[in-house]
Amino acid sequence: MKKRVGVLALQGAFREHRQVLEKLGCDVTEVRRTSDLDGIQGLIIPGGESTTIGKLLRIDEMGERIKELGAKDMPIFGTCAGMILLSKTIVDSDQYRLNLMDTVVERNAFGRQVASFETDLQVPALGVNPLRAVFIRAPYLKEVAPNVGILAEYNGKIVFVRQGNLLASAFHPELTPDNRVHQYFLNMIDEH
Ligand code: GLN
């Protein structure tokens, strides 16, 4: 049976995630209201502006519902702004967050506007071929708890992690033709 995966579609790069998931054979729900969360087996929180997405998540208590689902084991994958929203601690910010991952995130960690770049990452969990990664005003994780698995680092900075049913990347895997990161997330849904 086809998997049904939700993509949070309040703001940001949700269409690109949708396209990748459809290419990989999933049914996709664009999640705009709390009731859209019903019946999905996993959720992607896209890149965008974490403060804006956070504000929108407060409407209708959608954020609280996502938190409950994440705490109950539903696989959730946050990219870039999504990684920020999943983190329990955001350096120098009291902005809204889902508070699910034992991570300390620093926003715009590679410089504010100019620091968008592409690089090759070694990600042993995805095999030997390097992963092309696009960083756009990206965060990085300053600290992670021992129960958080580090999947990739860039120049000594943690940029890709997994904590049980939760996955987070500082980069945008939906912007490159290599679908291994999304496939990895779909495998997490299968395990679940
Ligand atoms: N800098 C953005 C933020 O803090 C994240 C950028 C992105 O998602 N590409 O929300």
CSV table of C-alpha atoms and ligand atoms in Angstrom, one decimal:
chain,number,residue,atom,x,y,z
A,1,MET,CA,0.0,0.0,0.0
A,2,LYS,CA,1.1,3.5,-0.7
A,3,LYS,CA,2.4,5.5,2.2
A,4,ARG,CA,0.6,8.8,3.0
A,5,VAL,CA,3.1,11.5,4.1
A,6,GLY,CA,2.2,15.0,5.2
A,7,VAL,CA,4.2,18.1,4.2
A,8,LEU,CA,3.6,21.1,6.4
A,9,ALA,CA,2.5,23.7,3.8
A,10,LEU,CA,2.2,26.9,5.9
A,11,GLN,CA,5.2,28.7,4.3
A,12,GLY,CA,8.5,27.8,2.7
A,13,ALA,CA,9.7,25.0,0.4
A,14,PHE,CA,6.9,22.5,0.7
A,15,ARG,CA,6.2,22.0,-3.1
A,16,GLU,CA,9.7,20.6,-3.7
A,17,HIS,CA,9.2,18.0,-0.9
A,18,ARG,CA,5.9,17.0,-2.3
A,19,GLN,CA,7.5,16.4,-5.7
A,20,VAL,CA,10.2,14.2,-4.3
A,21,LEU,CA,7.8,12.2,-2.2
A,22,GLU,CA,5.5,11.6,-5.2
A,23,LYS,CA,8.5,10.5,-7.2
A,24,LEU,CA,9.2,7.9,-4.5
A,25,GLY,CA,5.6,6.6,-4.8
A,26,CYS,CA,3.9,8.3,-1.8
A,27,ASP,CA,0.6,9.9,-1.5
A,28,VAL,CA,1.1,13.4,-0.2
A,29,THR,CA,-1.1,15.6,2.0
A,30,GLU,CA,-0.3,19.3,2.2
A,31,VAL,CA,-0.9,20.1,5.8
A,32,ARG,CA,-2.5,23.5,6.3
A,33,ARG,CA,-4.9,22.9,9.2
A,34,THR,CA,-4.9,20.6,12.2
A,35,SER,CA,-7.4,18.1,10.6
A,36,ASP,CA,-5.0,17.6,7.7
A,37,LEU,CA,-2.8,15.7,10.2
A,38,ASP,CA,-5.4,12.9,10.4
A,39,GLY,CA,-4.3,9.8,8.5
A,40,ILE,CA,-0.7,10.7,7.7
A,41,GLN,CA,2.1,8.2,8.5
A,42,GLY,CA,4.9,10.8,8.7
A,43,LEU,CA,5.4,14.5,8.4
A,44,ILE,CA,8.0,16.8,6.7
A,45,ILE,CA,8.5,20.3,8.1
A,46,PRO,CA,10.2,22.2,5.3
A,47,GLY,CA,12.7,25.0,5.2
A,48,GLY,CA,11.4,28.6,5.2
A,49,GLU,CA,11.3,31.1,8.0
A,50,SER,CA,11.1,29.4,11.3
A,51,THR,CA,9.6,32.4,13.1
A,52,THR,CA,6.8,32.7,10.5
A,53,ILE,CA,6.1,29.0,10.5
A,54,GLY,CA,6.1,29.0,14.3
A,55,LYS,CA,3.6,31.8,14.5
A,56,LEU,CA,1.3,29.9,12.1
A,57,LEU,CA,1.7,26.7,14.1
A,58,ARG,CA,0.0,28.4,17.1
A,59,ILE,CA,-3.2,28.9,15.2
A,60,ASP,CA,-5.7,26.2,15.8
A,61,GLU,CA,-3.2,24.5,18.2
A,62,MET,CA,-1.7,22.7,15.2
A,63,GLY,CA,1.8,22.8,16.8
A,64,GLU,CA,0.5,21.1,19.9
A,65,ARG,CA,-1.0,18.4,17.8
A,66,ILE,CA,2.2,17.8,15.9
A,67,LYS,CA,4.1,17.7,19.2
A,68,GLU,CA,1.7,15.0,20.5
A,69,LEU,CA,2.1,13.0,17.3
A,70,GLY,CA,5.9,13.3,17.4
A,71,ALA,CA,6.0,12.4,21.1
A,72,LYS,CA,3.8,9.3,20.2
A,73,ASP,CA,6.4,8.1,17.7
A,74,MET,CA,5.1,9.4,14.3
A,75,PRO,CA,8.2,10.0,12.1
A,76,ILE,CA,8.9,13.7,11.6
A,77,PHE,CA,11.6,15.1,9.3
A,78,GLY,CA,12.5,18.8,9.7
A,79,THR,CA,14.7,20.5,7.1
A,80,CYS,CA,16.5,23.8,7.9
A,81,ALA,CA,13.7,25.9,9.5
A,82,GLY,CA,12.1,22.5,10.3
A,83,MET,CA,15.3,21.6,12.2
A,84,ILE,CA,15.0,24.8,14.2
A,85,LEU,CA,11.4,24.2,15.0
A,86,LEU,CA,12.1,20.6,16.2
A,87,SER,CA,14.9,21.7,18.6
A,88,LYS,CA,14.3,22.2,22.3
A,89,THR,CA,16.8,25.0,22.5
A,90,ILE,CA,17.3,27.8,20.0
A,91,VAL,CA,20.3,30.0,20.8
A,92,ASP,CA,19.2,33.6,21.8
A,93,SER,CA,15.6,33.1,20.8
A,94,ASP,CA,12.3,32.5,22.6
A,95,GLN,CA,10.4,31.9,19.3
A,96,TYR,CA,7.8,29.2,19.2
A,97,ARG,CA,9.1,25.7,18.7
A,98,LEU,CA,7.8,22.1,18.8
A,99,ASN,CA,10.3,21.2,21.5
A,100,LEU,CA,10.8,17.6,20.4
A,101,MET,CA,14.5,17.0,19.9
A,102,ASP,CA,17.3,17.2,22.5
A,103,THR,CA,19.3,19.6,20.4
A,104,VAL,CA,20.7,23.1,20.7
A,105,VAL,CA,20.4,24.9,17.4
A,106,GLU,CA,21.9,28.1,16.2
A,107,ARG,CA,20.1,30.0,13.5
A,108,ASN,CA,21.8,31.5,10.4
A,109,ALA,CA,25.0,29.8,11.7
A,110,PHE,CA,27.0,30.2,8.5
A,111,GLY,CA,26.4,34.0,8.2
A,112,ARG,CA,23.1,35.8,7.6
A,113,GLN,CA,22.3,36.4,4.0
A,114,VAL,CA,25.4,35.6,1.9
A,115,ALA,CA,26.0,32.2,3.3
A,116,SER,CA,24.1,30.0,1.0
A,117,PHE,CA,26.3,27.3,-0.5
A,118,GLU,CA,26.5,23.8,-1.8
A,119,THR,CA,28.9,21.1,-0.7
A,120,ASP,CA,29.4,17.4,-0.7
A,121,LEU,CA,28.8,15.6,2.6
A,122,GLN,CA,29.9,12.2,3.8
A,123,VAL,CA,26.8,10.4,5.2
A,124,PRO,CA,27.8,6.9,6.1
A,125,ALA,CA,24.1,6.0,6.8
A,126,LEU,CA,23.4,6.7,3.1
A,127,GLY,CA,26.3,4.7,1.6
A,128,VAL,CA,29.7,5.6,0.3
A,129,ASN,CA,28.7,8.2,-2.4
A,130,PRO,CA,28.9,11.7,-1.0
A,131,LEU,CA,25.6,13.6,-0.7
A,132,ARG,CA,25.3,17.0,-2.5
A,133,ALA,CA,23.8,19.4,0.1
A,134,VAL,CA,22.3,22.8,-0.4
A,135,PHE,CA,22.6,25.2,2.6
A,136,ILE,CA,20.4,28.3,2.6
A,137,ARG,CA,20.8,30.7,5.6
A,138,ALA,CA,21.2,27.4,7.4
A,139,PRO,CA,21.3,26.6,11.1
A,140,TYR,CA,23.6,24.1,12.7
A,141,LEU,CA,23.4,22.1,15.9
A,142,LYS,CA,25.8,23.4,18.6
A,143,GLU,CA,25.1,20.5,20.9
A,144,VAL,CA,23.1,17.3,20.9
A,145,ALA,CA,22.2,14.9,23.7
A,146,PRO,CA,23.8,11.4,23.8
A,147,ASN,CA,20.6,9.9,22.5
A,148,VAL,CA,20.8,11.9,19.3
A,149,GLY,CA,22.7,10.1,16.4
A,150,ILE,CA,24.9,12.3,14.2
A,151,LEU,CA,24.5,11.4,10.6
A,152,ALA,CA,26.7,14.1,9.1
A,153,GLU,CA,28.9,17.1,10.0
A,154,TYR,CA,30.2,19.9,7.8
A,155,ASN,CA,33.5,21.5,8.9
A,156,GLY,CA,33.0,20.1,12.4
A,157,LYS,CA,29.4,21.4,12.6
A,158,ILE,CA,26.6,19.0,13.1
A,159,VAL,CA,24.1,19.3,10.2
A,160,PHE,CA,22.2,16.0,10.0
A,161,VAL,CA,20.8,14.0,13.0
A,162,ARG,CA,18.3,11.3,14.0
A,163,GLN,CA,16.7,10.9,17.4
A,164,GLY,CA,14.4,7.8,17.2
A,165,ASN,CA,11.4,8.8,15.1
A,166,LEU,CA,12.8,12.3,14.5
A,167,LEU,CA,15.1,13.3,11.7
A,168,ALA,CA,16.6,16.8,11.0
A,169,SER,CA,18.8,18.3,8.4
A,170,ALA,CA,20.3,21.8,8.2
A,171,PHE,CA,20.4,21.5,4.4
A,172,HIS,CA,17.7,21.2,1.8
A,173,PRO,CA,17.6,17.6,0.4
A,174,GLU,CA,14.5,18.5,-1.7
A,175,LEU,CA,16.6,20.7,-4.0
A,176,THR,CA,18.9,18.1,-5.4
A,177,PRO,CA,18.1,15.1,-7.6
A,178,ASP,CA,19.6,12.7,-5.1
A,179,ASN,CA,16.6,11.2,-3.2
A,180,ARG,CA,18.5,9.2,-0.6
A,181,VAL,CA,17.6,11.4,2.3
A,182,HIS,CA,13.8,11.2,1.6
A,183,GLN,CA,14.2,7.4,1.1
A,184,TYR,CA,15.9,7.2,4.5
A,185,PHE,CA,12.9,9.0,6.0
A,186,LEU,CA,10.5,6.7,4.2
A,187,ASN,CA,12.4,3.7,5.6
A,188,MET,CA,11.9,5.2,9.1
A,189,ILE,CA,8.1,5.2,8.4
A,190,ASP,CA,8.4,1.5,7.3
A,191,GLU,CA,10.2,0.6,10.5
A,192,HIS,CA,7.6,2.4,12.5
B,1,GLN,N1,17.3,31.1,8.5
B,1,GLN,C1,16.0,30.5,8.5
B,1,GLN,C2,15.3,30.5,9.9
B,1,GLN,O1,15.9,30.9,10.8
B,1,GLN,C3,16.0,29.1,8.0
B,1,GLN,C4,16.4,29.1,6.5
B,1,GLN,C5,15.9,28.0,5.7
B,1,GLN,O2,14.9,27.3,6.1
B,1,GLN,N2,16.3,27.8,4.5
B,1,GLN,O3,14.2,30.2,10.0
